[in-house]
Amino acid sequence: MIMDVPSHAKPKPHARHSAKDLTRRTARRFLLAGFAVVLFVVSGVGIAYHDLQSQVNTIDINDLLDDNRDTRQVADSYEGQAVNILILGTDSRAGANNVDGSEGSEEVAVARSDTAMILHLPADRSRIELVSIPRDLLVDIPACKTADGGSTEPMSYTAFNTAFANGAGASADDDAVAAGVACTLATVEELTGLYIDEYLVVDFNGLITTVDALGGVNLYVDEDINDTEYTKLVLESGCQHLDGATALQYARVRHGVGDGSDRQRMPRQQNLVAAMLRTAKSKNYLTDADALYSFARAALGSLTASPGFGSLTNLAGLALSIGDVGMDQVTLITMPNEEAPWDRNRALPTDEADAVWAAMKADTPISEALSDTAAQEPTDSSADATSPDAAQDDQATQPSSSSDQSGTTANETTPTADATPEDPAAQCY
């Protein structure tokens, strides 16, 4: 006899899909957890990106430039294109830049471009070239729009750093800086025939902050410096480690070393730039995200840049594109010039300068152009000692080498100096 088993007493069969449900639930949890991690990382990167981007102070000078100025289309990060970047160091003493207590004095009432360099990156990114323009170079300055809405008259045989002052006037706000940069950029383009793609402005505080963000720099000082009266800088020759404040003193010093001229100060500024490049390359920022972020946040917050150069994507792209360029492919020179016959503190361009600008415009190495120009120079030792060639300052006409402490490729402009001497700065790293 078959007895009926109460339904509540029958064992409930296991559902055949329960294992699958468990797997699905587990997978779902992992998926949600993974999504949360990804969202956290992406959010963190996004926040970091916007934080860094917000540090950059950008100024747009297009409205201050000549309406007839040429423009050119560029790819993202200038990939596959040569790029010319105007780097200006201003001597404003406003706010945090009042490093010597002279803010408000007549001597520094008007900001000027204390340092001017053109950074050229070739289309193939095989080298880095940096050309300094003497601040006391006599040039033609075009008519410029000023920060207050006015305009200036064109000027001839005027010191180069007057261009920035013409635009900026006596103010130090962003409008004044924009007008100063615009007038300087127009002057540079007229002087060189180059098209300037981007610009970067570094003031005293910006240099201090950037060097400190690098942890200081090591550089080679080729002669003792004893300037106890002006910059207060005292350094012995040899390898030295400089923090930001001392680096600024080194970049500015002109007394207690050499002949006290501004033209001899430029090789020291190039030496400092080379030291900063070496230090940045030694940091391995690409493999240390925390160090990169800390450096970028500090450095970007101290600079003023063009909108294109101030874009993190463009800036990162340019930085990555030259990451493999060795120091032996870095050339830093002072624009070839000679002392003005009537004033040793004023300079005039030479024919070699034309060769430099032509090479940069053609995107060919400037070292080759200078070598070719030197090879064509007469070698008659009986040449008049008062000729421009004889009077020309060696440090103003030769690419930076161990003699001018720049720590860069030494492509001399004279036929007899075709060997590359050992870089003395290398021993400091």
CSV table of C-alpha atoms in Angstrom, one decimal:
chain,number,residue,atom,x,y,z
A,1,MET,CA,0.0,0.0,0.0
A,2,ILE,CA,1.2,3.3,-1.0
A,3,MET,CA,0.9,5.9,1.7
A,4,ASP,CA,0.6,9.5,0.8
A,5,VAL,CA,3.4,11.7,2.3
A,6,PRO,CA,2.2,15.0,3.5
A,7,SER,CA,3.4,17.7,1.1
A,8,HIS,CA,5.1,19.6,4.0
A,9,ALA,CA,7.1,16.5,4.9
A,10,LYS,CA,8.5,16.0,1.4
A,11,PRO,CA,12.1,17.1,1.0
A,12,LYS,CA,12.3,20.1,-1.3
A,13,PRO,CA,14.4,19.4,-4.4
A,14,HIS,CA,17.5,21.6,-4.9
A,15,ALA,CA,17.1,24.0,-7.8
A,16,ARG,CA,19.5,23.0,-10.5
A,17,HIS,CA,20.3,26.7,-11.2
A,18,SER,CA,21.3,27.7,-7.6
A,19,ALA,CA,25.0,27.2,-8.3
A,20,LYS,CA,24.7,29.4,-11.4
A,21,ASP,CA,22.9,32.0,-9.3
A,22,LEU,CA,25.7,32.0,-6.8
A,23,THR,CA,28.3,32.3,-9.5
A,24,ARG,CA,26.3,35.2,-11.0
A,25,ARG,CA,25.9,36.9,-7.7
A,26,THR,CA,29.6,36.6,-7.0
A,27,ALA,CA,30.5,37.8,-10.4
A,28,ARG,CA,28.2,40.7,-10.0
A,29,ARG,CA,29.8,41.6,-6.7
A,30,PHE,CA,33.2,41.5,-8.3
A,31,LEU,CA,32.0,43.5,-11.2
A,32,LEU,CA,30.5,46.1,-9.0
A,33,ALA,CA,33.7,46.2,-6.9
A,34,GLY,CA,35.8,46.5,-10.0
A,35,PHE,CA,33.6,49.2,-11.3
A,36,ALA,CA,34.0,51.0,-8.0
A,37,VAL,CA,37.7,50.8,-8.1
A,38,VAL,CA,37.8,52.0,-11.7
A,39,LEU,CA,35.5,54.8,-10.9
A,40,PHE,CA,37.7,55.8,-7.9
A,41,VAL,CA,40.8,55.7,-10.0
A,42,VAL,CA,39.2,57.6,-12.9
A,43,SER,CA,37.7,60.1,-10.5
A,44,GLY,CA,41.1,60.5,-8.8
A,45,VAL,CA,42.8,61.0,-12.1
A,46,GLY,CA,40.1,63.5,-13.2
A,47,ILE,CA,40.4,65.4,-10.0
A,48,ALA,CA,44.2,65.5,-10.2
A,49,TYR,CA,44.0,66.6,-13.8
A,50,HIS,CA,41.6,69.4,-13.1
A,51,ASP,CA,43.6,70.4,-10.0
A,52,LEU,CA,46.8,70.6,-12.1
A,53,GLN,CA,45.0,72.4,-14.9
A,54,SER,CA,43.6,74.9,-12.5
A,55,GLN,CA,47.2,75.8,-11.3
A,56,VAL,CA,48.2,77.1,-14.7
A,57,ASN,CA,47.7,80.8,-15.2
A,58,THR,CA,47.1,81.4,-18.9
A,59,ILE,CA,46.9,84.7,-20.8
A,60,ASP,CA,45.6,85.2,-24.4
A,61,ILE,CA,47.4,87.9,-26.3
A,62,ASN,CA,45.7,87.5,-29.7
A,63,ASP,CA,43.7,90.7,-29.4
A,64,LEU,CA,46.9,92.6,-28.7
A,65,LEU,CA,48.8,91.4,-31.8
A,66,ASP,CA,48.7,92.9,-35.2
A,67,ASP,CA,45.5,91.9,-37.1
A,68,ASN,CA,47.7,91.0,-40.1
A,69,ARG,CA,49.9,88.6,-38.3
A,70,ASP,CA,50.0,85.2,-39.9
A,71,THR,CA,48.5,82.2,-38.1
A,72,ARG,CA,49.0,78.5,-38.7
A,73,GLN,CA,47.1,75.4,-37.8
A,74,VAL,CA,48.8,73.0,-35.4
A,75,ALA,CA,48.1,69.4,-34.4
A,76,ASP,CA,47.5,68.3,-30.8
A,77,SER,CA,50.8,68.6,-28.9
A,78,TYR,CA,52.4,69.7,-32.2
A,79,GLU,CA,52.9,66.1,-33.1
A,80,GLY,CA,55.1,66.0,-36.3
A,81,GLN,CA,55.5,69.8,-36.3
A,82,ALA,CA,58.3,72.1,-35.3
A,83,VAL,CA,57.5,74.5,-32.5
A,84,ASN,CA,59.0,77.8,-31.3
A,85,ILE,CA,58.3,78.8,-27.7
A,86,LEU,CA,59.3,82.2,-26.4
A,87,ILE,CA,60.4,82.1,-22.7
A,88,LEU,CA,60.5,85.3,-20.9
A,89,GLY,CA,61.8,86.0,-17.4
A,90,THR,CA,60.5,89.3,-16.0
A,91,ASP,CA,62.1,91.4,-13.3
A,92,SER,CA,58.9,92.5,-11.7
A,93,ARG,CA,59.2,93.2,-7.9
A,94,ALA,CA,55.5,93.0,-7.2
A,95,GLY,CA,54.2,90.8,-4.4
A,96,ALA,CA,56.2,87.6,-3.9
A,97,ASN,CA,58.8,88.8,-6.5
A,98,ASN,CA,60.1,91.5,-4.2
A,99,VAL,CA,63.2,89.5,-3.5
A,100,ASP,CA,65.5,92.5,-2.9
A,101,GLY,CA,63.1,94.9,-1.1
A,102,SER,CA,63.1,97.3,-4.1
A,103,GLU,CA,59.4,97.1,-4.8
A,104,GLY,CA,58.1,100.6,-5.5
A,105,SER,CA,61.5,102.1,-6.3
A,106,GLU,CA,61.9,104.1,-9.6
A,107,GLU,CA,64.6,101.6,-10.7
A,108,VAL,CA,62.0,98.8,-11.0
A,109,ALA,CA,58.8,100.7,-11.5
A,110,VAL,CA,58.3,99.2,-14.9
A,111,ALA,CA,58.6,95.4,-15.5
A,112,ARG,CA,61.0,94.3,-18.2
A,113,SER,CA,61.9,91.1,-19.8
A,114,ASP,CA,65.1,90.4,-17.8
A,115,THR,CA,65.6,87.2,-19.7
A,116,ALA,CA,64.4,86.1,-23.2
A,117,MET,CA,65.0,82.8,-24.9
A,118,ILE,CA,63.6,81.0,-27.9
A,119,LEU,CA,63.1,77.3,-27.4
A,120,HIS,CA,63.0,75.4,-30.7
A,121,LEU,CA,61.8,71.8,-30.8
A,122,PRO,CA,62.3,70.3,-34.3
A,123,ALA,CA,59.5,68.3,-36.0
A,124,ASP,CA,61.4,65.0,-35.5
A,125,ARG,CA,62.1,65.9,-31.8
A,126,SER,CA,65.8,64.8,-32.3
A,127,ARG,CA,67.2,67.7,-30.4
A,128,ILE,CA,66.5,70.7,-28.2
A,129,GLU,CA,67.7,74.2,-29.1
A,130,LEU,CA,67.6,77.3,-26.9
A,131,VAL,CA,68.8,80.7,-28.0
A,132,SER,CA,69.1,83.6,-25.6
A,133,ILE,CA,68.4,87.1,-26.8
A,134,PRO,CA,70.5,89.8,-25.0
A,135,ARG,CA,68.2,92.2,-23.1
A,136,ASP,CA,70.4,95.1,-24.2
A,137,LEU,CA,70.4,94.1,-27.9
A,138,LEU,CA,69.5,97.2,-30.0
A,139,VAL,CA,66.5,96.3,-32.1
A,140,ASP,CA,63.5,97.8,-33.9
A,141,ILE,CA,60.4,97.6,-31.7
A,142,PRO,CA,57.1,97.9,-33.6
A,143,ALA,CA,54.1,99.9,-32.6
A,144,CYS,CA,52.4,98.0,-29.7
A,145,LYS,CA,49.0,98.0,-28.0
A,146,THR,CA,49.3,98.8,-24.3
A,147,ALA,CA,47.5,97.4,-21.3
A,148,ASP,CA,45.5,100.6,-20.9
A,149,GLY,CA,44.0,100.4,-24.4
A,150,GLY,CA,46.5,102.8,-26.0
A,151,SER,CA,49.4,102.2,-28.3
A,152,THR,CA,53.1,103.0,-28.6
A,153,GLU,CA,55.1,104.4,-31.5
A,154,PRO,CA,57.6,102.2,-33.3
A,155,MET,CA,61.2,102.6,-32.1
A,156,SER,CA,64.6,102.0,-33.7
A,157,TYR,CA,67.9,101.1,-32.1
A,158,THR,CA,66.2,100.5,-28.7
A,159,ALA,CA,67.2,98.0,-26.0
A,160,PHE,CA,65.3,94.7,-26.5
A,161,ASN,CA,63.8,94.6,-23.0
A,162,THR,CA,62.1,97.9,-23.6
A,163,ALA,CA,59.5,96.1,-25.7
A,164,PHE,CA,58.0,94.4,-22.6
A,165,ALA,CA,57.9,97.7,-20.7
A,166,ASN,CA,56.3,99.4,-23.7
A,167,GLY,CA,53.3,97.0,-23.5
A,168,ALA,CA,53.1,96.4,-19.7
A,169,GLY,CA,53.6,99.9,-18.5
A,170,ALA,CA,53.9,100.3,-14.7
A,171,SER,CA,51.4,97.6,-13.8
A,172,ALA,CA,52.0,94.0,-13.0
A,173,ASP,CA,48.6,92.4,-13.4
A,174,ASP,CA,47.6,89.9,-16.1
A,175,ASP,CA,46.5,92.5,-18.5
A,176,ALA,CA,49.9,94.3,-18.2
A,177,VAL,CA,51.8,91.0,-18.6
A,178,ALA,CA,49.7,90.1,-21.7
A,179,ALA,CA,50.5,93.4,-23.3
A,180,GLY,CA,54.2,93.1,-22.4
A,181,VAL,CA,54.4,89.6,-23.9
A,182,ALA,CA,52.5,90.7,-27.0
A,183,CYS,CA,55.0,93.6,-27.7
A,184,THR,CA,58.0,91.4,-27.0
A,185,LEU,CA,56.6,88.6,-29.2
A,186,ALA,CA,56.1,91.0,-32.1
A,187,THR,CA,59.6,92.4,-31.6
A,188,VAL,CA,61.1,88.8,-31.7
A,189,GLU,CA,59.2,87.9,-34.8
A,190,GLU,CA,60.4,91.1,-36.5
A,191,LEU,CA,64.0,90.4,-35.4
A,192,THR,CA,64.1,86.8,-36.3
A,193,GLY,CA,61.6,86.2,-39.0
A,194,LEU,CA,60.3,83.2,-37.0
A,195,TYR,CA,56.7,82.4,-36.1
A,196,ILE,CA,56.4,82.1,-32.3
A,197,ASP,CA,53.8,79.4,-31.5
A,198,GLU,CA,53.7,79.6,-27.7
A,199,TYR,CA,55.0,81.7,-24.8
A,200,LEU,CA,55.9,81.1,-21.2
A,201,VAL,CA,56.5,83.8,-18.6
A,202,VAL,CA,58.6,83.1,-15.5
A,203,ASP,CA,59.0,85.7,-12.8
A,204,PHE,CA,61.5,85.6,-9.8
A,205,ASN,CA,59.1,83.7,-7.6
A,206,GLY,CA,58.4,81.2,-10.4
A,207,LEU,CA,62.0,80.4,-10.8
A,208,ILE,CA,62.5,79.9,-7.1
A,209,THR,CA,59.4,77.7,-6.9
A,210,THR,CA,60.4,75.5,-9.9
A,211,VAL,CA,63.9,74.9,-8.7
A,212,ASP,CA,62.7,74.0,-5.2
A,213,ALA,CA,60.1,71.7,-6.7
A,214,LEU,CA,63.0,69.9,-8.4
A,215,GLY,CA,64.7,69.5,-5.0
A,216,GLY,CA,67.4,72.0,-6.0
A,217,VAL,CA,69.9,71.6,-8.8
A,218,ASN,CA,73.6,70.7,-9.2
A,219,LEU,CA,75.6,72.9,-11.5
A,220,TYR,CA,79.2,73.6,-12.2
A,221,VAL,CA,80.5,77.1,-11.4
A,222,ASP,CA,83.6,78.0,-13.5
A,223,GLU,CA,84.8,80.9,-11.4
A,224,ASP,CA,84.4,82.2,-7.9
A,225,ILE,CA,81.5,84.6,-7.3
A,226,ASN,CA,81.7,87.3,-4.6
A,227,ASP,CA,78.8,89.7,-4.9
A,228,THR,CA,78.2,90.8,-1.3
A,229,GLU,CA,76.7,94.2,-2.3
A,230,TYR,CA,73.8,93.4,-4.7
A,231,THR,CA,72.6,89.8,-4.9
A,232,LYS,CA,74.5,88.8,-1.8
A,233,LEU,CA,75.7,85.7,-3.7
A,234,VAL,CA,79.0,84.1,-2.7
A,235,LEU,CA,80.0,80.9,-4.4
A,236,GLU,CA,83.3,79.0,-4.9
A,237,SER,CA,84.1,77.5,-8.3
A,238,GLY,CA,83.3,73.9,-8.8
A,239,CYS,CA,80.2,71.8,-8.3
A,240,GLN,CA,77.5,73.4,-6.3
A,241,HIS,CA,74.0,72.5,-5.2
A,242,LEU,CA,71.6,75.4,-5.4
A,243,ASP,CA,68.1,75.8,-3.9
A,244,GLY,CA,65.5,78.1,-5.5
A,245,ALA,CA,66.6,81.3,-3.8
A,246,THR,CA,70.3,80.7,-4.5
A,247,ALA,CA,69.5,79.8,-8.1
A,248,LEU,CA,67.7,83.1,-8.6
A,249,GLN,CA,70.8,84.9,-7.2
A,250,TYR,CA,73.0,83.0,-9.6
A,251,ALA,CA,70.7,83.8,-12.6
A,252,ARG,CA,70.8,87.5,-11.7
A,253,VAL,CA,74.3,88.1,-10.5
A,254,ARG,CA,76.5,90.4,-12.6
A,255,HIS,CA,78.8,92.0,-10.0
A,256,GLY,CA,81.7,90.3,-8.3
A,257,VAL,CA,82.2,88.0,-11.3
A,258,GLY,CA,83.5,88.5,-14.8
A,259,ASP,CA,83.4,92.0,-16.2
A,260,GLY,CA,80.0,92.9,-14.7
A,261,SER,CA,78.2,93.0,-18.0
A,262,ASP,CA,74.8,91.6,-18.8
A,263,ARG,CA,76.3,89.7,-21.8
A,264,GLN,CA,78.3,87.6,-19.4
A,265,ARG,CA,75.3,86.8,-17.3
A,266,MET,CA,73.6,84.9,-20.1
A,267,PRO,CA,75.9,81.9,-20.1
A,268,ARG,CA,75.2,81.6,-16.4
A,269,GLN,CA,71.5,81.6,-17.1
A,270,GLN,CA,72.0,78.9,-19.7
A,271,ASN,CA,74.0,76.9,-17.3
A,272,LEU,CA,71.1,77.0,-14.8
A,273,VAL,CA,68.6,75.9,-17.5
A,274,ALA,CA,70.9,73.0,-18.4
A,275,ALA,CA,71.1,72.0,-14.7
A,276,MET,CA,67.3,72.1,-14.4
A,277,LEU,CA,67.0,69.9,-17.5
A,278,ARG,CA,69.6,67.4,-16.1
A,279,THR,CA,67.8,67.3,-12.8
A,280,ALA,CA,64.4,66.8,-14.3
A,281,LYS,CA,65.7,63.9,-16.4
A,282,SER,CA,67.3,62.3,-13.4
A,283,LYS,CA,64.1,62.3,-11.4
A,284,ASN,CA,62.3,59.6,-13.5
A,285,TYR,CA,59.0,61.4,-13.2
A,286,LEU,CA,57.4,59.0,-15.6
A,287,THR,CA,57.8,56.1,-13.2
A,288,ASP,CA,57.0,58.0,-10.0
A,289,ALA,CA,53.5,59.5,-10.2
A,290,ASP,CA,53.6,61.0,-6.7
A,291,ALA,CA,56.8,62.9,-7.4
A,292,LEU,CA,55.5,64.0,-10.8
A,293,TYR,CA,52.3,65.3,-9.3
A,294,SER,CA,54.1,67.2,-6.6
A,295,PHE,CA,56.5,68.8,-9.0
A,296,ALA,CA,53.8,69.6,-11.6
A,297,ARG,CA,51.6,71.2,-9.0
A,298,ALA,CA,54.3,73.4,-7.6
A,299,ALA,CA,55.9,74.3,-11.0
A,300,LEU,CA,52.6,74.9,-12.9
A,301,GLY,CA,51.3,77.2,-10.2
A,302,SER,CA,54.2,79.5,-10.6
A,303,LEU,CA,54.1,80.0,-14.4
A,304,THR,CA,52.1,82.1,-16.8
A,305,ALA,CA,51.6,80.6,-20.3
A,306,SER,CA,49.8,80.9,-23.6
A,307,PRO,CA,46.6,78.9,-23.8
A,308,GLY,CA,48.1,76.3,-26.0
A,309,PHE,CA,51.2,75.7,-23.9
A,310,GLY,CA,49.1,76.0,-20.7
A,311,SER,CA,47.0,73.0,-21.8
A,312,LEU,CA,48.1,69.9,-19.8
A,313,THR,CA,47.5,67.6,-22.8
A,314,ASN,CA,49.7,69.7,-25.1
A,315,LEU,CA,52.3,70.2,-22.4
A,316,ALA,CA,52.4,66.5,-21.5
A,317,GLY,CA,52.6,65.6,-25.2
A,318,LEU,CA,55.5,68.0,-25.8
A,319,ALA,CA,57.3,66.7,-22.7
A,320,LEU,CA,56.9,63.1,-23.7
A,321,SER,CA,58.1,63.8,-27.3
A,322,ILE,CA,61.5,65.1,-26.1
A,323,GLY,CA,61.9,62.6,-23.2
A,324,ASP,CA,64.5,60.6,-25.0
A,325,VAL,CA,66.6,63.6,-26.1
A,326,GLY,CA,70.0,63.3,-24.4
A,327,MET,CA,72.0,66.2,-23.0
A,328,ASP,CA,74.4,65.8,-25.9
A,329,GLN,CA,71.6,66.8,-28.2
A,330,VAL,CA,70.8,70.0,-26.2
A,331,THR,CA,72.2,73.2,-27.6
A,332,LEU,CA,72.0,76.4,-25.6
A,333,ILE,CA,73.6,79.5,-27.2
A,334,THR,CA,73.4,83.3,-27.0
A,335,MET,CA,72.3,84.9,-30.2
A,336,PRO,CA,75.5,86.0,-32.1
A,337,ASN,CA,76.1,89.7,-31.4
A,338,GLU,CA,78.8,92.2,-31.0
A,339,GLU,CA,79.4,95.1,-28.6
A,340,ALA,CA,78.0,98.4,-29.8
A,341,PRO,CA,81.0,100.6,-30.7
A,342,TRP,CA,79.6,103.5,-28.7
A,343,ASP,CA,78.4,101.6,-25.6
A,344,ARG,CA,79.9,98.4,-24.2
A,345,ASN,CA,76.6,97.7,-22.4
A,346,ARG,CA,74.7,97.6,-25.7
A,347,ALA,CA,74.9,94.9,-28.4
A,348,LEU,CA,74.2,94.6,-32.1
A,349,PRO,CA,73.2,91.5,-34.1
A,350,THR,CA,75.8,90.0,-36.4
A,351,ASP,CA,75.6,88.0,-39.7
A,352,GLU,CA,75.9,84.8,-37.7
A,353,ALA,CA,72.6,85.7,-36.1
A,354,ASP,CA,70.9,85.6,-39.4
A,355,ALA,CA,72.2,82.1,-40.0
A,356,VAL,CA,70.8,81.0,-36.6
A,357,TRP,CA,67.3,82.3,-37.4
A,358,ALA,CA,67.4,80.8,-40.9
A,359,ALA,CA,68.3,77.4,-39.6
A,360,MET,CA,65.5,77.5,-37.0
A,361,LYS,CA,63.1,78.6,-39.7
A,362,ALA,CA,64.2,75.7,-41.9
A,363,ASP,CA,64.2,73.3,-39.0
A,364,THR,CA,67.8,72.4,-39.5
A,365,PRO,CA,70.4,72.2,-36.7
A,366,ILE,CA,71.7,75.7,-35.8
A,367,SER,CA,75.1,74.1,-35.0
A,368,GLU,CA,75.5,73.2,-38.6
A,369,ALA,CA,74.5,76.6,-39.8
A,370,LEU,CA,77.1,78.2,-37.5
A,371,SER,CA,79.8,75.9,-38.6
A,372,ASP,CA,79.0,76.6,-42.2
A,373,THR,CA,79.1,80.4,-41.5
A,374,ALA,CA,82.4,80.1,-39.6
A,375,ALA,CA,83.9,78.1,-42.5
A,376,GLN,CA,83.2,81.0,-44.8
A,377,GLU,CA,84.8,83.6,-42.6
A,378,PRO,CA,88.2,85.0,-43.7
A,379,THR,CA,91.0,83.7,-41.5
A,380,ASP,CA,93.5,86.5,-42.2
A,381,SER,CA,95.2,87.1,-38.9
A,382,SER,CA,96.1,90.6,-40.0
A,383,ALA,CA,92.4,91.7,-39.9
A,384,ASP,CA,91.8,95.0,-38.3
A,385,ALA,CA,91.4,94.5,-34.5
A,386,THR,CA,88.6,97.1,-34.5
A,387,SER,CA,86.4,95.1,-37.0
A,388,PRO,CA,83.1,93.7,-35.7
A,389,ASP,CA,84.5,90.1,-35.9
A,390,ALA,CA,87.5,91.1,-33.8
A,391,ALA,CA,85.4,93.0,-31.3
A,392,GLN,CA,82.8,90.3,-30.9
A,393,ASP,CA,82.4,88.9,-27.5
A,394,ASP,CA,83.3,85.1,-27.6
A,395,GLN,CA,80.5,84.2,-25.2
A,396,ALA,CA,77.9,85.9,-27.2
A,397,THR,CA,78.9,84.3,-30.5
A,398,GLN,CA,79.7,80.7,-29.5
A,399,PRO,CA,77.3,77.9,-28.6
A,400,SER,CA,77.5,77.1,-24.9
A,401,SER,CA,80.5,75.0,-24.0
A,402,SER,CA,82.6,74.1,-21.0
A,403,SER,CA,84.2,77.5,-21.1
A,404,ASP,CA,80.9,79.2,-20.5
A,405,GLN,CA,79.7,76.5,-18.1
A,406,SER,CA,76.4,75.8,-19.8
A,407,GLY,CA,76.8,72.0,-19.9
A,408,THR,CA,75.6,71.6,-23.4
A,409,THR,CA,76.8,70.6,-26.8
A,410,ALA,CA,79.9,72.6,-27.7
A,411,ASN,CA,79.6,73.3,-31.4
A,412,GLU,CA,82.0,76.2,-31.7
A,413,THR,CA,81.5,78.9,-34.3
A,414,THR,CA,85.2,79.1,-35.2
A,415,PRO,CA,86.8,76.6,-37.7
A,416,THR,CA,89.6,75.8,-35.2
A,417,ALA,CA,87.2,74.6,-32.5
A,418,ASP,CA,85.5,71.7,-34.0
A,419,ALA,CA,86.1,69.2,-31.2
A,420,THR,CA,83.5,68.8,-28.5
A,421,PRO,CA,85.2,69.3,-25.0
A,422,GLU,CA,84.1,67.3,-22.1
A,423,ASP,CA,81.1,68.8,-20.3
A,424,PRO,CA,82.3,69.9,-16.8
A,425,ALA,CA,78.7,69.9,-15.5
A,426,ALA,CA,78.5,66.1,-15.9
A,427,GLN,CA,80.8,65.5,-12.9
A,428,CYS,CA,78.2,67.3,-10.7
A,429,TYR,CA,75.6,64.5,-11.1
